């Protein structure tokens, strides 16, 4: 780090490799977890968008059978769980990034057994490296929050297209093959 001033011409480069080398193992782990969270958000957005698109195309074919409606409800419930995971990522990612920054800042203040100039260079270098996890946390949380809102609207539209079964009042037989006698018909209320 001799005369390493990134703001001067000919100064050192602050590449991803340099910043990775200056991080301790805990902040590296934090950055890896945040990257995996971001990858999960991207995969879920693609999956849910595709499934909603396919479900809308199936609706256009005119399949309004009760089995089709049950499948739609199950699909909407499954997609809601996946979108709920995105909401969890959106709320925890900034805190995970902040925790990595705090741990990184604690490692900045190691023993300063050197001259003032070298200590300042080391202090700024490690302080910048410790802020990476906060930036990563925000880069994960903002798209996750946006994706949650977008996908929640898509799922709500999918659920609104499913007619309410309680309006149809289909009788459900109590496991009998023959016609039920009085008092054995249950009305579906889903």
C-alpha positions as a LaTeX table, in Angstrom:
\begin{tabular}{lrrr}
\hline
Residue & $x$ (\AA) & $y$ (\AA) & $z$ (\AA) \\
\hline
Unk1 & 0.00 & 0.00 & 0.00 \\
Unk2 & 2.95 & 2.33 & $-0.53$ \\
Unk3 & 1.61 & 5.65 & $-1.79$ \\
Unk4 & $-1.71$ & 4.06 & $-2.69$ \\
Unk5 & $-4.12$ & 6.93 & $-3.21$ \\
Unk6 & $-7.05$ & 6.02 & $-5.44$ \\
Unk7 & $-8.06$ & 9.64 & $-5.91$ \\
Unk8 & $-4.73$ & 10.55 & $-7.52$ \\
Unk9 & $-3.64$ & 9.76 & $-11.05$ \\
Unk10 & $-1.52$ & 6.61 & $-10.96$ \\
Unk11 & $-3.00$ & 5.56 & $-7.62$ \\
Unk12 & $-3.93$ & 2.00 & $-6.84$ \\
Unk13 & $-7.09$ & 0.44 & $-8.17$ \\
Unk14 & $-9.86$ & $-0.61$ & $-5.80$ \\
Unk15 & $-11.00$ & $-3.67$ & $-7.61$ \\
Unk16 & $-13.35$ & $-6.33$ & $-6.32$ \\
Unk17 & $-10.37$ & $-8.61$ & $-5.72$ \\
Unk18 & $-8.61$ & $-6.00$ & $-3.58$ \\
Unk19 & $-11.71$ & $-5.31$ & $-1.55$ \\
Unk20 & $-12.34$ & $-9.04$ & $-1.12$ \\
Unk21 & $-8.77$ & $-9.49$ & 0.16 \\
Unk22 & $-9.21$ & $-6.70$ & 2.70 \\
Unk23 & $-12.39$ & $-8.21$ & 4.15 \\
Unk24 & $-12.25$ & $-10.62$ & 7.07 \\
Unk25 & $-13.90$ & $-14.05$ & 6.78 \\
Unk26 & $-17.11$ & $-13.01$ & 8.55 \\
Unk27 & $-17.78$ & $-10.12$ & 6.20 \\
Unk28 & $-16.92$ & $-12.38$ & 3.26 \\
Unk29 & $-19.49$ & $-14.87$ & 4.50 \\
Unk30 & $-21.98$ & $-12.03$ & 4.89 \\
Unk31 & $-21.39$ & $-10.92$ & 1.30 \\
Unk32 & $-21.80$ & $-14.51$ & 0.06 \\
Unk33 & $-25.10$ & $-14.94$ & 1.94 \\
Unk34 & $-26.41$ & $-11.66$ & 0.54 \\
Unk35 & $-25.40$ & $-12.72$ & $-2.97$ \\
Unk36 & $-27.27$ & $-16.01$ & $-2.53$ \\
Unk37 & $-30.31$ & $-14.07$ & $-1.30$ \\
Unk38 & $-30.19$ & $-11.95$ & $-4.44$ \\
Unk39 & $-29.93$ & $-15.05$ & $-6.63$ \\
Unk40 & $-32.95$ & $-16.55$ & $-4.83$ \\
Unk41 & $-34.96$ & $-13.38$ & $-5.46$ \\
Unk42 & $-34.12$ & $-13.50$ & $-9.17$ \\
Unk43 & $-35.07$ & $-17.19$ & $-9.44$ \\
Unk44 & $-38.38$ & $-16.68$ & $-7.59$ \\
Unk45 & $-39.29$ & $-13.65$ & $-9.71$ \\
Unk46 & $-38.71$ & $-15.63$ & $-12.89$ \\
Unk47 & $-40.59$ & $-18.69$ & $-11.56$ \\
Unk48 & $-43.62$ & $-16.79$ & $-10.23$ \\
Unk49 & $-43.88$ & $-14.58$ & $-13.32$ \\
Unk50 & $-43.78$ & $-17.62$ & $-15.57$ \\
Unk51 & $-46.36$ & $-19.55$ & $-13.53$ \\
Unk52 & $-48.72$ & $-16.53$ & $-13.47$ \\
Unk53 & $-48.31$ & $-16.14$ & $-17.22$ \\
Unk54 & $-49.07$ & $-19.83$ & $-17.82$ \\
Unk55 & $-52.09$ & $-19.66$ & $-15.49$ \\
Unk56 & $-53.51$ & $-16.69$ & $-17.38$ \\
Unk57 & $-53.08$ & $-18.52$ & $-20.70$ \\
Unk58 & $-54.91$ & $-21.54$ & $-19.28$ \\
Unk59 & $-57.78$ & $-19.29$ & $-18.22$ \\
Unk60 & $-58.13$ & $-18.06$ & $-21.78$ \\
Unk61 & $-58.72$ & $-21.63$ & $-22.96$ \\
Unk62 & $-61.99$ & $-21.60$ & $-21.05$ \\
Unk63 & $-61.36$ & $-24.37$ & $-18.53$ \\
Unk64 & $-63.71$ & $-23.42$ & $-15.69$ \\
Unk65 & $-64.14$ & $-26.84$ & $-14.14$ \\
Unk66 & $-64.03$ & $-27.24$ & $-10.36$ \\
Unk67 & $-60.81$ & $-29.25$ & $-10.64$ \\
Unk68 & $-59.25$ & $-26.41$ & $-12.62$ \\
Unk69 & $-60.33$ & $-23.90$ & $-9.97$ \\
Unk70 & $-58.83$ & $-26.05$ & $-7.18$ \\
Unk71 & $-55.58$ & $-26.23$ & $-9.11$ \\
Unk72 & $-55.61$ & $-22.44$ & $-9.48$ \\
Unk73 & $-56.15$ & $-21.97$ & $-5.75$ \\
Unk74 & $-53.32$ & $-24.37$ & $-4.97$ \\
Unk75 & $-51.06$ & $-22.54$ & $-7.42$ \\
Unk76 & $-51.91$ & $-19.17$ & $-5.87$ \\
Unk77 & $-51.17$ & $-20.51$ & $-2.37$ \\
Unk78 & $-47.86$ & $-22.00$ & $-3.50$ \\
Unk79 & $-46.80$ & $-18.79$ & $-5.21$ \\
Unk80 & $-47.83$ & $-16.76$ & $-2.15$ \\
Unk81 & $-45.43$ & $-18.77$ & 0.01 \\
Unk82 & $-42.56$ & $-18.12$ & $-2.39$ \\
Unk83 & $-43.36$ & $-14.43$ & $-2.54$ \\
Unk84 & $-43.51$ & $-14.36$ & 1.27 \\
Unk85 & $-39.91$ & $-15.58$ & 1.29 \\
Unk86 & $-38.97$ & $-12.59$ & $-0.86$ \\
Unk87 & $-40.60$ & $-10.31$ & 1.69 \\
Unk88 & $-38.46$ & $-11.90$ & 4.40 \\
Unk89 & $-35.34$ & $-11.31$ & 2.34 \\
Unk90 & $-36.34$ & $-7.70$ & 1.71 \\
Unk91 & $-36.64$ & $-7.05$ & 5.44 \\
Unk92 & $-33.55$ & $-8.95$ & 6.64 \\
Unk93 & $-30.99$ & $-8.07$ & 3.94 \\
Unk94 & $-30.30$ & $-4.51$ & 5.18 \\
Unk95 & $-29.78$ & $-5.76$ & 8.73 \\
Unk96 & $-27.45$ & $-8.49$ & 7.55 \\
Unk97 & $-25.49$ & $-5.92$ & 5.57 \\
Unk98 & $-25.33$ & $-3.63$ & 8.59 \\
Unk99 & $-24.10$ & $-6.47$ & 10.78 \\
Unk100 & $-21.31$ & $-7.17$ & 8.30 \\
Unk101 & $-20.36$ & $-3.51$ & 8.31 \\
Unk102 & $-20.22$ & $-3.42$ & 12.11 \\
Unk103 & $-18.00$ & $-6.48$ & 12.19 \\
Unk104 & $-15.81$ & $-5.01$ & 9.46 \\
Unk105 & $-15.47$ & $-1.72$ & 11.32 \\
Unk106 & $-14.44$ & $-3.56$ & 14.45 \\
Unk107 & $-11.63$ & $-5.19$ & 12.50 \\
Unk108 & $-10.48$ & $-1.74$ & 11.32 \\
Unk109 & $-9.33$ & $-0.80$ & 14.76 \\
Unk110 & $-6.65$ & $-3.43$ & 15.16 \\
Unk111 & $-3.33$ & $-2.52$ & 16.66 \\
Unk112 & $-1.86$ & 0.55 & 15.01 \\
Unk113 & 1.83 & $-0.15$ & 15.48 \\
Unk114 & 2.96 & 1.91 & 12.50 \\
Unk115 & 3.50 & 5.47 & 11.47 \\
Unk116 & 0.57 & 7.85 & 11.08 \\
Unk117 & 0.44 & 7.88 & 7.28 \\
Unk118 & 0.38 & 4.08 & 6.95 \\
Unk119 & $-2.24$ & 3.85 & 9.71 \\
Unk120 & $-4.53$ & 6.30 & 7.89 \\
Unk121 & $-4.17$ & 4.43 & 4.61 \\
Unk122 & $-4.96$ & 1.15 & 6.34 \\
Unk123 & $-7.88$ & 2.69 & 8.24 \\
Unk124 & $-9.53$ & 4.09 & 5.10 \\
Unk125 & $-8.92$ & 0.93 & 3.13 \\
Unk126 & $-10.51$ & $-1.36$ & 5.68 \\
Unk127 & $-13.35$ & 1.12 & 6.38 \\
Unk128 & $-14.26$ & 1.14 & 2.67 \\
Unk129 & $-14.09$ & $-2.65$ & 2.54 \\
Unk130 & $-16.40$ & $-2.89$ & 5.56 \\
Unk131 & $-19.05$ & $-0.72$ & 3.88 \\
Unk132 & $-19.41$ & $-3.17$ & 1.00 \\
Unk133 & $-21.77$ & $-5.37$ & 2.98 \\
Unk134 & $-24.13$ & $-2.47$ & 3.64 \\
Unk135 & $-24.19$ & $-1.62$ & $-0.06$ \\
Unk136 & $-24.74$ & $-5.27$ & $-0.90$ \\
Unk137 & $-27.57$ & $-5.49$ & 1.64 \\
Unk138 & $-29.29$ & $-2.52$ & 0.06 \\
Unk139 & $-28.71$ & $-3.89$ & $-3.45$ \\
Unk140 & $-30.52$ & $-7.04$ & $-2.35$ \\
Unk141 & $-33.30$ & $-5.39$ & $-0.30$ \\
Unk142 & $-34.47$ & $-2.81$ & $-2.83$ \\
Unk143 & $-35.05$ & $-5.24$ & $-5.73$ \\
Unk144 & $-36.54$ & $-7.77$ & $-3.30$ \\
Unk145 & $-39.04$ & $-5.21$ & $-1.98$ \\
Unk146 & $-39.91$ & $-4.12$ & $-5.51$ \\
Unk147 & $-40.27$ & $-7.75$ & $-6.62$ \\
Unk148 & $-42.47$ & $-8.57$ & $-3.63$ \\
Unk149 & $-44.87$ & $-5.73$ & $-4.45$ \\
Unk150 & $-44.95$ & $-6.59$ & $-8.15$ \\
Unk151 & $-45.48$ & $-10.31$ & $-7.63$ \\
Unk152 & $-48.05$ & $-9.78$ & $-4.87$ \\
Unk153 & $-50.15$ & $-7.76$ & $-7.34$ \\
Unk154 & $-49.78$ & $-10.52$ & $-9.96$ \\
Unk155 & $-50.88$ & $-13.19$ & $-7.46$ \\
Unk156 & $-53.79$ & $-11.04$ & $-6.28$ \\
Unk157 & $-54.92$ & $-10.71$ & $-9.90$ \\
Unk158 & $-54.62$ & $-14.47$ & $-10.31$ \\
Unk159 & $-56.70$ & $-15.04$ & $-7.17$ \\
Unk160 & $-59.33$ & $-12.51$ & $-8.25$ \\
Unk161 & $-59.87$ & $-14.41$ & $-11.49$ \\
Unk162 & $-60.86$ & $-17.55$ & $-9.57$ \\
Unk163 & $-64.63$ & $-17.57$ & $-9.07$ \\
Unk164 & $-65.76$ & $-18.10$ & $-5.52$ \\
Unk165 & $-66.94$ & $-21.67$ & $-4.98$ \\
Unk166 & $-69.38$ & $-20.57$ & $-2.31$ \\
Unk167 & $-71.37$ & $-18.87$ & $-5.06$ \\
Unk168 & $-71.70$ & $-22.15$ & $-6.96$ \\
Unk169 & $-72.66$ & $-24.17$ & $-3.82$ \\
Unk170 & $-71.52$ & $-27.51$ & $-5.18$ \\
Unk171 & $-72.56$ & $-30.42$ & $-2.97$ \\
Unk172 & $-69.75$ & $-32.62$ & $-1.74$ \\
Unk173 & $-70.69$ & $-36.21$ & $-1.09$ \\
Unk174 & $-69.50$ & $-37.70$ & 2.17 \\
Unk175 & $-67.44$ & $-40.48$ & 0.62 \\
Unk176 & $-70.48$ & $-42.43$ & $-0.63$ \\
Unk177 & $-70.96$ & $-43.69$ & $-4.15$ \\
Unk178 & $-74.77$ & $-43.63$ & $-4.02$ \\
Unk179 & $-76.96$ & $-40.58$ & $-3.63$ \\
Unk180 & $-76.90$ & $-39.19$ & $-0.11$ \\
Unk181 & $-79.89$ & $-39.16$ & 2.17 \\
Unk182 & $-81.01$ & $-35.96$ & 3.87 \\
Unk183 & $-78.45$ & $-34.30$ & 6.14 \\
Unk184 & $-75.34$ & $-35.80$ & 4.50 \\
Unk185 & $-74.65$ & $-33.08$ & 1.97 \\
Unk186 & $-71.94$ & $-30.67$ & 2.96 \\
Unk187 & $-71.58$ & $-27.35$ & 1.27 \\
Unk188 & $-68.09$ & $-26.35$ & 0.25 \\
Unk189 & $-66.99$ & $-23.15$ & 1.85 \\
Unk190 & $-63.49$ & $-22.39$ & 0.76 \\
\hline
\end{tabular}
